[in-house]
Short mmCIF file of N, CA, C and O in Angstrom, two decimals:
data_model
loop_
_atom_site.label_atom_id
_atom_site.label_comp_id
_atom_site.label_asym_id
_atom_site.label_seq_id
_atom_site.Cartn_x
_atom_site.Cartn_y
_atom_site.Cartn_z
N MET A 428 214.49 46.15 181.18
CA MET A 428 215.44 47.20 181.45
C MET A 428 214.72 48.55 181.55
O MET A 428 215.09 49.38 182.37
N LEU A 429 213.71 48.75 180.72
CA LEU A 429 212.95 50.01 180.80
C LEU A 429 212.28 50.17 182.15
O LEU A 429 212.28 51.25 182.73
N SER A 430 211.75 49.09 182.66
CA SER A 430 211.10 49.13 183.96
C SER A 430 212.12 49.48 185.04
O SER A 430 211.87 50.34 185.90
N ALA A 431 213.29 48.86 184.99
CA ALA A 431 214.34 49.15 185.97
C ALA A 431 214.79 50.61 185.87
O ALA A 431 215.00 51.27 186.89
N LEU A 432 214.93 51.11 184.66
CA LEU A 432 215.34 52.51 184.49
C LEU A 432 214.34 53.47 185.10
O LEU A 432 214.69 54.50 185.65
N HIS A 433 213.08 53.10 185.03
CA HIS A 433 212.03 53.98 185.53
C HIS A 433 211.80 53.82 187.03
O HIS A 433 211.52 54.81 187.72
N CYS A 434 211.92 52.60 187.53
CA CYS A 434 211.49 52.31 188.90
C CYS A 434 212.62 52.20 189.92
O CYS A 434 212.39 52.35 191.11
N SER A 435 213.84 51.92 189.48
CA SER A 435 214.93 51.65 190.40
C SER A 435 215.63 52.92 190.86
O SER A 435 215.92 53.81 190.05
N ASP A 436 215.92 53.00 192.15
CA ASP A 436 216.67 54.14 192.69
C ASP A 436 218.05 54.25 192.04
O ASP A 436 218.58 55.34 191.90
N GLU A 437 218.62 53.11 191.64
CA GLU A 437 219.94 53.09 190.99
C GLU A 437 219.97 53.99 189.76
O GLU A 437 220.98 54.60 189.46
N TRP A 438 218.87 54.06 189.04
CA TRP A 438 218.82 54.83 187.80
C TRP A 438 218.03 56.12 187.94
O TRP A 438 217.69 56.76 186.95
N SER A 439 217.74 56.50 189.15
CA SER A 439 217.02 57.74 189.40
C SER A 439 217.73 58.91 188.72
O SER A 439 218.94 59.04 188.78
N GLY A 440 216.98 59.72 188.02
CA GLY A 440 217.56 60.87 187.32
C GLY A 440 218.04 60.56 185.91
O GLY A 440 218.45 61.47 185.19
N THR A 441 217.99 59.30 185.50
CA THR A 441 218.39 58.93 184.15
C THR A 441 217.31 59.38 183.17
O THR A 441 216.13 59.16 183.40
N VAL A 442 217.73 60.01 182.11
CA VAL A 442 216.81 60.43 181.06
C VAL A 442 216.71 59.30 180.04
O VAL A 442 217.72 58.84 179.52
N VAL A 443 215.49 58.84 179.79
CA VAL A 443 215.25 57.78 178.83
C VAL A 443 214.45 58.37 177.68
O VAL A 443 213.39 58.95 177.89
N GLY A 444 214.99 58.24 176.48
CA GLY A 444 214.31 58.77 175.31
C GLY A 444 214.00 57.66 174.33
O GLY A 444 214.55 56.56 174.40
N ILE A 445 213.12 57.98 173.41
CA ILE A 445 212.77 57.05 172.33
C ILE A 445 212.95 57.79 171.01
O ILE A 445 212.58 58.95 170.87
N ALA A 446 213.57 57.08 170.07
CA ALA A 446 213.75 57.62 168.72
C ALA A 446 213.21 56.60 167.75
O ALA A 446 213.72 55.48 167.67
N SER A 447 212.16 56.97 167.04
CA SER A 447 211.54 56.05 166.10
C SER A 447 211.38 56.74 164.76
O SER A 447 210.81 57.82 164.67
N ARG A 448 211.89 56.09 163.74
CA ARG A 448 211.79 56.59 162.38
C ARG A 448 210.57 55.95 161.75
O ARG A 448 210.55 54.76 161.48
N THR A 449 209.52 56.77 161.54
CA THR A 449 208.27 56.22 161.04
C THR A 449 207.54 57.21 160.15
O THR A 449 207.66 58.42 160.33
N ASP A 450 206.79 56.68 159.22
CA ASP A 450 205.91 57.50 158.39
C ASP A 450 204.56 57.71 159.06
O ASP A 450 203.75 58.49 158.60
N GLU A 451 204.32 56.98 160.16
CA GLU A 451 203.02 57.01 160.85
C GLU A 451 203.21 57.31 162.34
O GLU A 451 203.00 56.45 163.20
N PRO A 452 203.62 58.54 162.69
CA PRO A 452 203.86 58.84 164.10
C PRO A 452 202.63 58.67 164.99
O PRO A 452 202.77 58.24 166.14
N ALA A 453 201.46 58.97 164.50
CA ALA A 453 200.25 58.81 165.31
C ALA A 453 200.02 57.34 165.66
O ALA A 453 199.65 57.00 166.79
N TRP A 454 200.26 56.46 164.70
CA TRP A 454 200.13 55.03 164.94
C TRP A 454 201.16 54.56 165.97
O TRP A 454 200.85 53.79 166.87
N ALA A 455 202.40 55.04 165.84
CA ALA A 455 203.45 54.67 166.79
C ALA A 455 203.08 55.13 168.21
O ALA A 455 203.27 54.40 169.18
N GLN A 456 202.52 56.33 168.32
CA GLN A 456 202.09 56.83 169.63
C GLN A 456 200.97 55.96 170.19
O GLN A 456 200.97 55.63 171.38
N ALA A 457 200.03 55.57 169.34
CA ALA A 457 198.93 54.70 169.78
C ALA A 457 199.47 53.36 170.28
O ALA A 457 198.99 52.83 171.28
N CYS A 458 200.48 52.82 169.60
CA CYS A 458 201.08 51.56 170.04
C CYS A 458 201.74 51.73 171.40
O CYS A 458 201.59 50.87 172.28
N LEU A 459 202.48 52.82 171.59
CA LEU A 459 203.13 53.06 172.88
C LEU A 459 202.12 53.12 174.02
O LEU A 459 202.42 52.72 175.15
N GLU A 460 200.94 53.63 173.73
CA GLU A 460 199.90 53.71 174.76
C GLU A 460 199.42 52.33 175.19
O GLU A 460 198.92 52.17 176.30
N GLN A 461 199.57 51.32 174.33
CA GLN A 461 199.06 49.98 174.61
C GLN A 461 200.03 49.11 175.41
O GLN A 461 199.61 48.18 176.07
N PHE A 462 201.33 49.40 175.34
CA PHE A 462 202.33 48.58 176.01
C PHE A 462 202.46 48.98 177.47
O PHE A 462 202.44 50.16 177.81
N THR A 463 202.61 47.97 178.34
CA THR A 463 202.82 48.24 179.76
C THR A 463 204.07 47.52 180.24
O THR A 463 204.57 46.58 179.60
N LEU A 464 204.58 47.99 181.37
CA LEU A 464 205.78 47.42 182.00
C LEU A 464 205.49 47.19 183.47
O LEU A 464 204.66 47.88 184.06
N PRO A 465 206.22 46.26 184.11
CA PRO A 465 206.09 46.12 185.56
C PRO A 465 206.52 47.42 186.24
O PRO A 465 207.49 48.05 185.82
N ASP A 466 205.80 47.80 187.28
CA ASP A 466 206.13 49.06 187.96
C ASP A 466 207.02 48.87 189.18
O ASP A 466 207.32 49.83 189.90
N GLY A 467 207.43 47.64 189.45
CA GLY A 467 208.30 47.37 190.58
C GLY A 467 207.55 47.20 191.90
O GLY A 467 208.14 46.95 192.93
N ARG A 468 206.23 47.37 191.87
CA ARG A 468 205.41 47.23 193.09
C ARG A 468 204.28 46.24 192.88
O ARG A 468 203.29 46.27 193.60
N GLY A 469 204.40 45.40 191.85
CA GLY A 469 203.36 44.40 191.59
C GLY A 469 202.31 44.84 190.59
O GLY A 469 201.45 44.05 190.22
N GLY A 470 202.38 46.08 190.14
CA GLY A 470 201.43 46.58 189.15
C GLY A 470 202.12 46.82 187.82
O GLY A 470 203.20 46.30 187.55
N THR A 471 201.47 47.59 186.98
CA THR A 471 202.04 47.93 185.69
C THR A 471 201.97 49.44 185.48
O THR A 471 201.23 50.15 186.17
N LEU A 472 202.77 49.91 184.53
CA LEU A 472 202.72 51.31 184.14
C LEU A 472 202.78 51.38 182.62
O LEU A 472 203.37 50.51 181.98
N PRO A 473 202.15 52.39 182.04
CA PRO A 473 202.22 52.53 180.59
C PRO A 473 203.66 52.78 180.15
O PRO A 473 204.37 53.60 180.76
N MET A 474 204.12 52.05 179.14
CA MET A 474 205.49 52.21 178.66
C MET A 474 205.79 53.68 178.32
O MET A 474 206.88 54.16 178.58
N LYS A 475 204.82 54.37 177.80
CA LYS A 475 205.00 55.76 177.38
C LYS A 475 205.50 56.64 178.53
O LYS A 475 206.24 57.58 178.31
N ARG A 476 205.13 56.30 179.77
CA ARG A 476 205.56 57.10 180.93
C ARG A 476 207.05 57.00 181.22
O ARG A 476 207.60 57.83 181.93
N VAL A 477 207.70 55.98 180.69
CA VAL A 477 209.13 55.78 180.93
C VAL A 477 209.96 56.83 180.19
O VAL A 477 211.03 57.22 180.65
N PHE A 478 209.46 57.30 179.06
CA PHE A 478 210.25 58.17 178.20
C PHE A 478 210.12 59.64 178.59
O PHE A 478 209.03 60.19 178.65
N SER A 479 211.26 60.26 178.82
CA SER A 479 211.32 61.69 179.15
C SER A 479 211.26 62.54 177.90
O SER A 479 210.85 63.69 177.95
N VAL A 480 211.72 61.98 176.79
CA VAL A 480 211.78 62.71 175.54
C VAL A 480 211.49 61.74 174.39
O VAL A 480 211.90 60.58 174.45
N GLU A 481 210.75 62.22 173.40
CA GLU A 481 210.37 61.38 172.26
C GLU A 481 210.72 62.07 170.95
O GLU A 481 210.46 63.26 170.79
N GLU A 482 211.27 61.31 170.05
CA GLU A 482 211.49 61.73 168.66
C GLU A 482 210.89 60.63 167.81
O GLU A 482 211.53 59.62 167.53
N ILE A 483 209.64 60.81 167.43
CA ILE A 483 208.91 59.80 166.66
C ILE A 483 208.36 60.48 165.42
O ILE A 483 207.32 61.14 165.46
N HIS A 484 209.10 60.35 164.32
CA HIS A 484 208.73 60.99 163.06
C HIS A 484 209.67 60.54 161.96
O HIS A 484 210.62 59.80 162.22
N LYS A 485 209.40 60.98 160.75
CA LYS A 485 210.30 60.70 159.63
C LYS A 485 211.67 61.30 159.93
O LYS A 485 211.79 62.20 160.75
N GLY A 486 212.65 60.82 159.22
CA GLY A 486 214.00 61.34 159.40
C GLY A 486 214.93 60.21 159.80
O GLY A 486 214.52 59.07 159.95
N ASN A 487 216.21 60.56 159.98
CA ASN A 487 217.16 59.52 160.38
C ASN A 487 217.47 59.60 161.86
O ASN A 487 217.19 60.60 162.52
N LYS A 488 218.04 58.53 162.38
CA LYS A 488 218.29 58.45 163.81
C LYS A 488 219.34 59.46 164.27
O LYS A 488 219.26 59.95 165.40
N ALA A 489 220.28 59.81 163.41
CA ALA A 489 221.26 60.84 163.80
C ALA A 489 220.54 62.15 164.10
O ALA A 489 220.82 62.81 165.10
N GLY A 490 219.59 62.51 163.27
CA GLY A 490 218.80 63.72 163.51
C GLY A 490 217.97 63.61 164.78
O GLY A 490 217.87 64.56 165.56
N HIS A 491 217.39 62.44 164.99
CA HIS A 491 216.61 62.20 166.21
C HIS A 491 217.49 62.42 167.45
O HIS A 491 217.09 63.09 168.40
N LEU A 492 218.69 61.83 167.44
CA LEU A 492 219.58 61.94 168.60
C LEU A 492 220.08 63.37 168.80
O LEU A 492 220.21 63.82 169.94
N ARG A 493 220.36 64.06 167.72
CA ARG A 493 220.74 65.48 167.85
C ARG A 493 219.61 66.28 168.51
O ARG A 493 219.85 67.12 169.37
N ASN A 494 218.38 66.02 168.09
CA ASN A 494 217.23 66.71 168.68
C ASN A 494 217.08 66.37 170.17
O ASN A 494 216.77 67.25 170.98
N ILE A 495 217.31 65.11 170.51
CA ILE A 495 217.23 64.71 171.92
C ILE A 495 218.31 65.41 172.73
O ILE A 495 218.05 65.91 173.83
N ALA A 496 219.51 65.48 172.18
CA ALA A 496 220.60 66.18 172.87
C ALA A 496 220.24 67.65 173.10
O ALA A 496 220.45 68.19 174.19
N GLN A 497 219.69 68.27 172.09
CA GLN A 497 219.31 69.68 172.21
C GLN A 497 218.20 69.87 173.23
O GLN A 497 218.23 70.78 174.05
N ALA A 498 217.21 68.99 173.22
CA ALA A 498 216.06 69.11 174.13
C ALA A 498 216.44 68.86 175.59
O ALA A 498 215.87 69.46 176.49
N THR A 499 217.41 67.96 175.81
CA THR A 499 217.75 67.57 177.18
C THR A 499 219.00 68.26 177.72
O THR A 499 219.22 68.26 178.93
N GLY A 500 219.84 68.76 176.81
CA GLY A 500 221.12 69.32 177.24
C GLY A 500 222.16 68.25 177.53
O GLY A 500 223.23 68.54 178.06
N ILE A 501 221.86 67.01 177.18
CA ILE A 501 222.80 65.90 177.40
C ILE A 501 223.71 65.79 176.18
O ILE A 501 223.24 65.73 175.05
N GLU A 502 225.02 65.75 176.43
CA GLU A 502 225.97 65.62 175.33
C GLU A 502 225.82 64.26 174.66
O GLU A 502 225.57 63.25 175.32
N LEU A 503 225.98 64.25 173.34
CA LEU A 503 225.85 63.01 172.58
C LEU A 503 226.80 61.93 173.09
O LEU A 503 226.45 60.75 173.13
N GLU A 504 227.99 62.32 173.53
CA GLU A 504 228.98 61.37 174.03
C GLU A 504 228.56 60.71 175.34
O GLU A 504 229.16 59.73 175.77
N ARG A 505 227.52 61.22 175.99
CA ARG A 505 227.04 60.66 177.26
C ARG A 505 225.79 59.81 177.06
O ARG A 505 225.13 59.43 178.03
N MET A 506 225.47 59.49 175.80
CA MET A 506 224.27 58.72 175.49
C MET A 506 224.59 57.28 175.11
O MET A 506 225.63 57.01 174.50
N LEU A 507 223.67 56.39 175.47
CA LEU A 507 223.65 55.01 175.00
C LEU A 507 222.47 54.89 174.04
O LEU A 507 221.38 55.37 174.34
N PHE A 508 222.69 54.26 172.90
CA PHE A 508 221.66 54.11 171.88
C PHE A 508 221.55 52.64 171.52
O PHE A 508 222.54 51.99 171.21
N PHE A 509 220.34 52.10 171.59
CA PHE A 509 220.08 50.70 171.25
C PHE A 509 219.19 50.67 170.02
O PHE A 509 218.20 51.40 169.95
N ASP A 510 219.52 49.82 169.05
CA ASP A 510 218.69 49.72 167.86
C ASP A 510 218.79 48.33 167.27
O ASP A 510 219.83 47.69 167.34
N ASN A 511 217.70 47.89 166.65
CA ASN A 511 217.67 46.58 166.02
C ASN A 511 218.08 46.63 164.55
O ASN A 511 218.06 45.62 163.88
N GLU A 512 218.47 47.80 164.05
CA GLU A 512 218.95 47.94 162.68
C GLU A 512 220.39 48.46 162.70
O GLU A 512 220.66 49.55 163.19
N ARG A 513 221.29 47.65 162.17
CA ARG A 513 222.71 47.99 162.18
C ARG A 513 222.98 49.34 161.50
O ARG A 513 223.81 50.12 161.95
N GLY A 514 222.26 49.63 160.42
CA GLY A 514 222.46 50.89 159.70
C GLY A 514 222.20 52.11 160.57
O GLY A 514 222.88 53.13 160.45
N ASN A 515 221.20 52.02 161.45
CA ASN A 515 220.93 53.13 162.36
C ASN A 515 222.10 53.35 163.31
O ASN A 515 222.46 54.49 163.62
N CYS A 516 222.70 52.26 163.78
CA CYS A 516 223.87 52.37 164.65
C CYS A 516 225.04 53.00 163.89
O CYS A 516 225.74 53.86 164.43
N ARG A 517 225.23 52.61 162.64
CA ARG A 517 226.31 53.19 161.83
C ARG A 517 226.10 54.69 161.62
O ARG A 517 227.05 55.45 161.58
N ASP A 518 224.85 55.11 161.47
CA ASP A 518 224.56 56.54 161.29
C ASP A 518 224.82 57.35 162.56
O ASP A 518 225.22 58.51 162.48
N VAL A 519 224.57 56.75 163.71
CA VAL A 519 224.63 57.48 164.98
C VAL A 519 226.02 57.45 165.61
O VAL A 519 226.44 58.42 166.24
N ALA A 520 226.77 56.36 165.44
CA ALA A 520 228.08 56.22 166.09
C ALA A 520 229.03 57.38 165.81
O ALA A 520 229.72 57.83 166.73
N PRO A 521 229.10 57.94 164.60
CA PRO A 521 230.03 59.06 164.37
C PRO A 521 229.72 60.31 165.19
O PRO A 521 230.58 61.18 165.34
N LEU A 522 228.52 60.39 165.75
CA LEU A 522 228.17 61.54 166.59
C LEU A 522 228.84 61.46 167.96
O LEU A 522 228.82 62.43 168.72
N GLY A 523 229.40 60.29 168.28
CA GLY A 523 230.00 60.10 169.59
C GLY A 523 229.11 59.34 170.55
O GLY A 523 229.48 59.08 171.70
N VAL A 524 227.92 58.94 170.10
CA VAL A 524 226.98 58.17 170.91
C VAL A 524 227.47 56.72 170.96
O VAL A 524 227.90 56.17 169.95
N THR A 525 227.41 56.09 172.13
CA THR A 525 227.72 54.66 172.23
C THR A 525 226.50 53.90 171.72
O THR A 525 225.41 54.04 172.27
N CYS A 526 226.70 53.13 170.66
CA CYS A 526 225.60 52.43 169.99
C CYS A 526 225.67 50.94 170.23
O CYS A 526 226.74 50.35 170.19
N CYS A 527 224.51 50.36 170.45
CA CYS A 527 224.41 48.92 170.65
C CYS A 527 223.40 48.34 169.69
O CYS A 527 222.21 48.63 169.77
N TYR A 528 223.89 47.52 168.78
CA TYR A 528 223.04 46.81 167.83
C TYR A 528 222.43 45.62 168.57
O TYR A 528 223.14 44.80 169.14
N CYS A 529 221.11 45.57 168.60
CA CYS A 529 220.44 44.50 169.35
C CYS A 529 219.24 43.99 168.54
O CYS A 529 218.11 44.40 168.79
N PRO A 530 219.51 43.10 167.58
CA PRO A 530 218.43 42.61 166.71
C PRO A 530 217.33 41.85 167.45
O PRO A 530 216.22 41.76 166.96
N ASP A 531 217.64 41.34 168.63
CA ASP A 531 216.64 40.61 169.42
C ASP A 531 216.12 41.42 170.60
O ASP A 531 215.53 40.86 171.53
N GLY A 532 216.34 42.73 170.59
CA GLY A 532 215.88 43.58 171.67
C GLY A 532 216.94 43.82 172.72
O GLY A 532 218.02 43.24 172.67
N VAL A 533 216.62 44.66 173.67
CA VAL A 533 217.56 45.00 174.74
C VAL A 533 217.40 43.97 175.85
O VAL A 533 216.57 44.11 176.75
N THR A 534 218.19 42.93 175.76
CA THR A 534 218.19 41.86 176.75
C THR A 534 219.10 42.25 177.92
O THR A 534 219.86 43.23 177.83
N ALA A 535 219.05 41.48 178.98
CA ALA A 535 219.96 41.72 180.11
C ALA A 535 221.42 41.63 179.66
O ALA A 535 222.26 42.41 180.10
N GLU A 536 221.72 40.70 178.76
CA GLU A 536 223.09 40.56 178.24
C GLU A 536 223.50 41.79 177.44
O GLU A 536 224.62 42.29 177.58
N ILE A 537 222.63 42.27 176.58
CA ILE A 537 222.94 43.48 175.80
C ILE A 537 223.14 44.66 176.74
O ILE A 537 224.06 45.46 176.56
N TRP A 538 222.30 44.79 177.74
CA TRP A 538 222.43 45.88 178.71
C TRP A 538 223.80 45.82 179.40
O TRP A 538 224.49 46.81 179.54
N ARG A 539 224.19 44.61 179.84
CA ARG A 539 225.48 44.43 180.50
C ARG A 539 226.62 44.83 179.57
O ARG A 539 227.53 45.57 179.97
N LEU A 540 226.57 44.37 178.32
CA LEU A 540 227.62 44.72 177.36
C LEU A 540 227.66 46.22 177.09
O LEU A 540 228.73 46.80 176.95
N ALA A 541 226.50 46.84 177.02
CA ALA A 541 226.46 48.29 176.79
C ALA A 541 227.17 49.03 177.91
O ALA A 541 227.98 49.93 177.66
N LEU A 542 226.89 48.66 179.13
CA LEU A 542 227.53 49.33 180.26
C LEU A 542 229.03 49.06 180.29
O LEU A 542 229.82 49.96 180.59
N GLU A 543 229.44 47.83 179.95
CA GLU A 543 230.87 47.49 179.91
C GLU A 543 231.60 48.28 178.85
O GLU A 543 232.79 48.58 179.00
N ASN A 544 230.94 48.59 177.75
CA ASN A 544 231.59 49.26 176.61
C ASN A 544 231.33 50.76 176.55
O ASN A 544 231.67 51.40 175.56
N PHE A 545 230.75 51.30 177.59
CA PHE A 545 230.46 52.74 177.62
C PHE A 545 231.61 53.48 178.28
O PHE A 545 232.08 53.08 179.32
N PRO A 546 232.08 54.55 177.68
CA PRO A 546 231.74 55.03 176.35
C PRO A 546 232.59 54.33 175.29
O PRO A 546 233.75 54.01 175.53
N ALA A 547 232.01 54.13 174.13
CA ALA A 547 232.74 53.56 173.00
C ALA A 547 233.58 54.66 172.37
O ALA A 547 233.20 55.83 172.42
N PRO A 548 234.71 54.32 171.76
CA PRO A 548 235.49 55.34 171.05
C PRO A 548 234.63 55.99 169.97
O PRO A 548 233.80 55.33 169.34
N ARG A 549 234.80 57.30 169.78
CA ARG A 549 234.00 58.04 168.81
C ARG A 549 234.00 57.35 167.45
O ARG A 549 235.04 56.96 166.94
N GLY A 550 232.82 57.17 166.90
CA GLY A 550 232.68 56.56 165.58
C GLY A 550 232.64 55.05 165.60
O GLY A 550 232.49 54.42 164.57
N LYS A 551 232.80 54.44 166.76
CA LYS A 551 232.78 52.97 166.87
C LYS A 551 231.55 52.55 167.65
O LYS A 551 231.13 53.23 168.58
N MET A 552 231.01 51.42 167.29
CA MET A 552 229.90 50.86 168.06
C MET A 552 230.50 50.00 169.15
O MET A 552 231.44 49.24 168.90
N GLY A 553 230.00 50.12 170.37
CA GLY A 553 230.56 49.38 171.49
C GLY A 553 230.32 47.89 171.38
O GLY A 553 229.35 47.45 170.78
N GLY A 554 231.22 47.11 171.93
CA GLY A 554 231.02 45.68 172.02
C GLY A 554 231.91 44.87 171.08
O GLY A 554 232.63 45.43 170.28
N PRO A 555 231.84 43.55 171.19
CA PRO A 555 232.66 42.68 170.35
C PRO A 555 232.30 42.83 168.87
O PRO A 555 231.16 43.07 168.53
N GLN A 556 233.29 42.69 168.02
CA GLN A 556 233.13 42.85 166.57
C GLN A 556 232.45 44.17 166.21
O GLN A 556 231.75 44.26 165.21
N GLY A 557 232.66 45.20 167.03
CA GLY A 557 232.13 46.51 166.70
C GLY A 557 230.66 46.70 167.01
O GLY A 557 230.10 47.73 166.71
N VAL A 558 230.02 45.71 167.59
CA VAL A 558 228.61 45.86 167.95
C VAL A 558 228.40 45.38 169.37
O VAL A 558 229.13 44.54 169.87
N CYS A 559 227.40 45.91 170.01
CA CYS A 559 227.09 45.50 171.37
C CYS A 559 226.11 44.34 171.29
O CYS A 559 224.91 44.50 171.48
N ALA A 560 226.61 43.19 170.90
CA ALA A 560 225.79 41.99 170.79
C ALA A 560 226.65 40.80 171.17
O ALA A 560 227.85 40.81 170.90
N PRO A 561 226.08 39.81 171.83
CA PRO A 561 226.88 38.66 172.23
C PRO A 561 227.36 37.85 171.04
O PRO A 561 226.83 37.96 169.97
#
């Protein structure tokens, strides 16, 4: 999905951010430098190039998302947030962000459910049983 967001005309102009809660931001940055994605033309691109904005530091995800909103000018209610920890989704949902709990990563199915449930009612996580998971 990250590759499609970066390479597809359909998602042109979409701002993709990363929010990571870590005690070791330098290590997280080094990891991002190592991951690659298909570039849509038979090659690869560094995953780090996909992200327009990064919040990689200590703190909670609600703070990360507020900072991203401030940096980009995008309203929290216009954001989709994917996380593999349910607690992070619970922290962010009251901000008005549509949250998708995805313990196995952002699969094509999770992506589809996220789009179907966007926007989620304020304070609720999108998807069945309150989460965006099959």
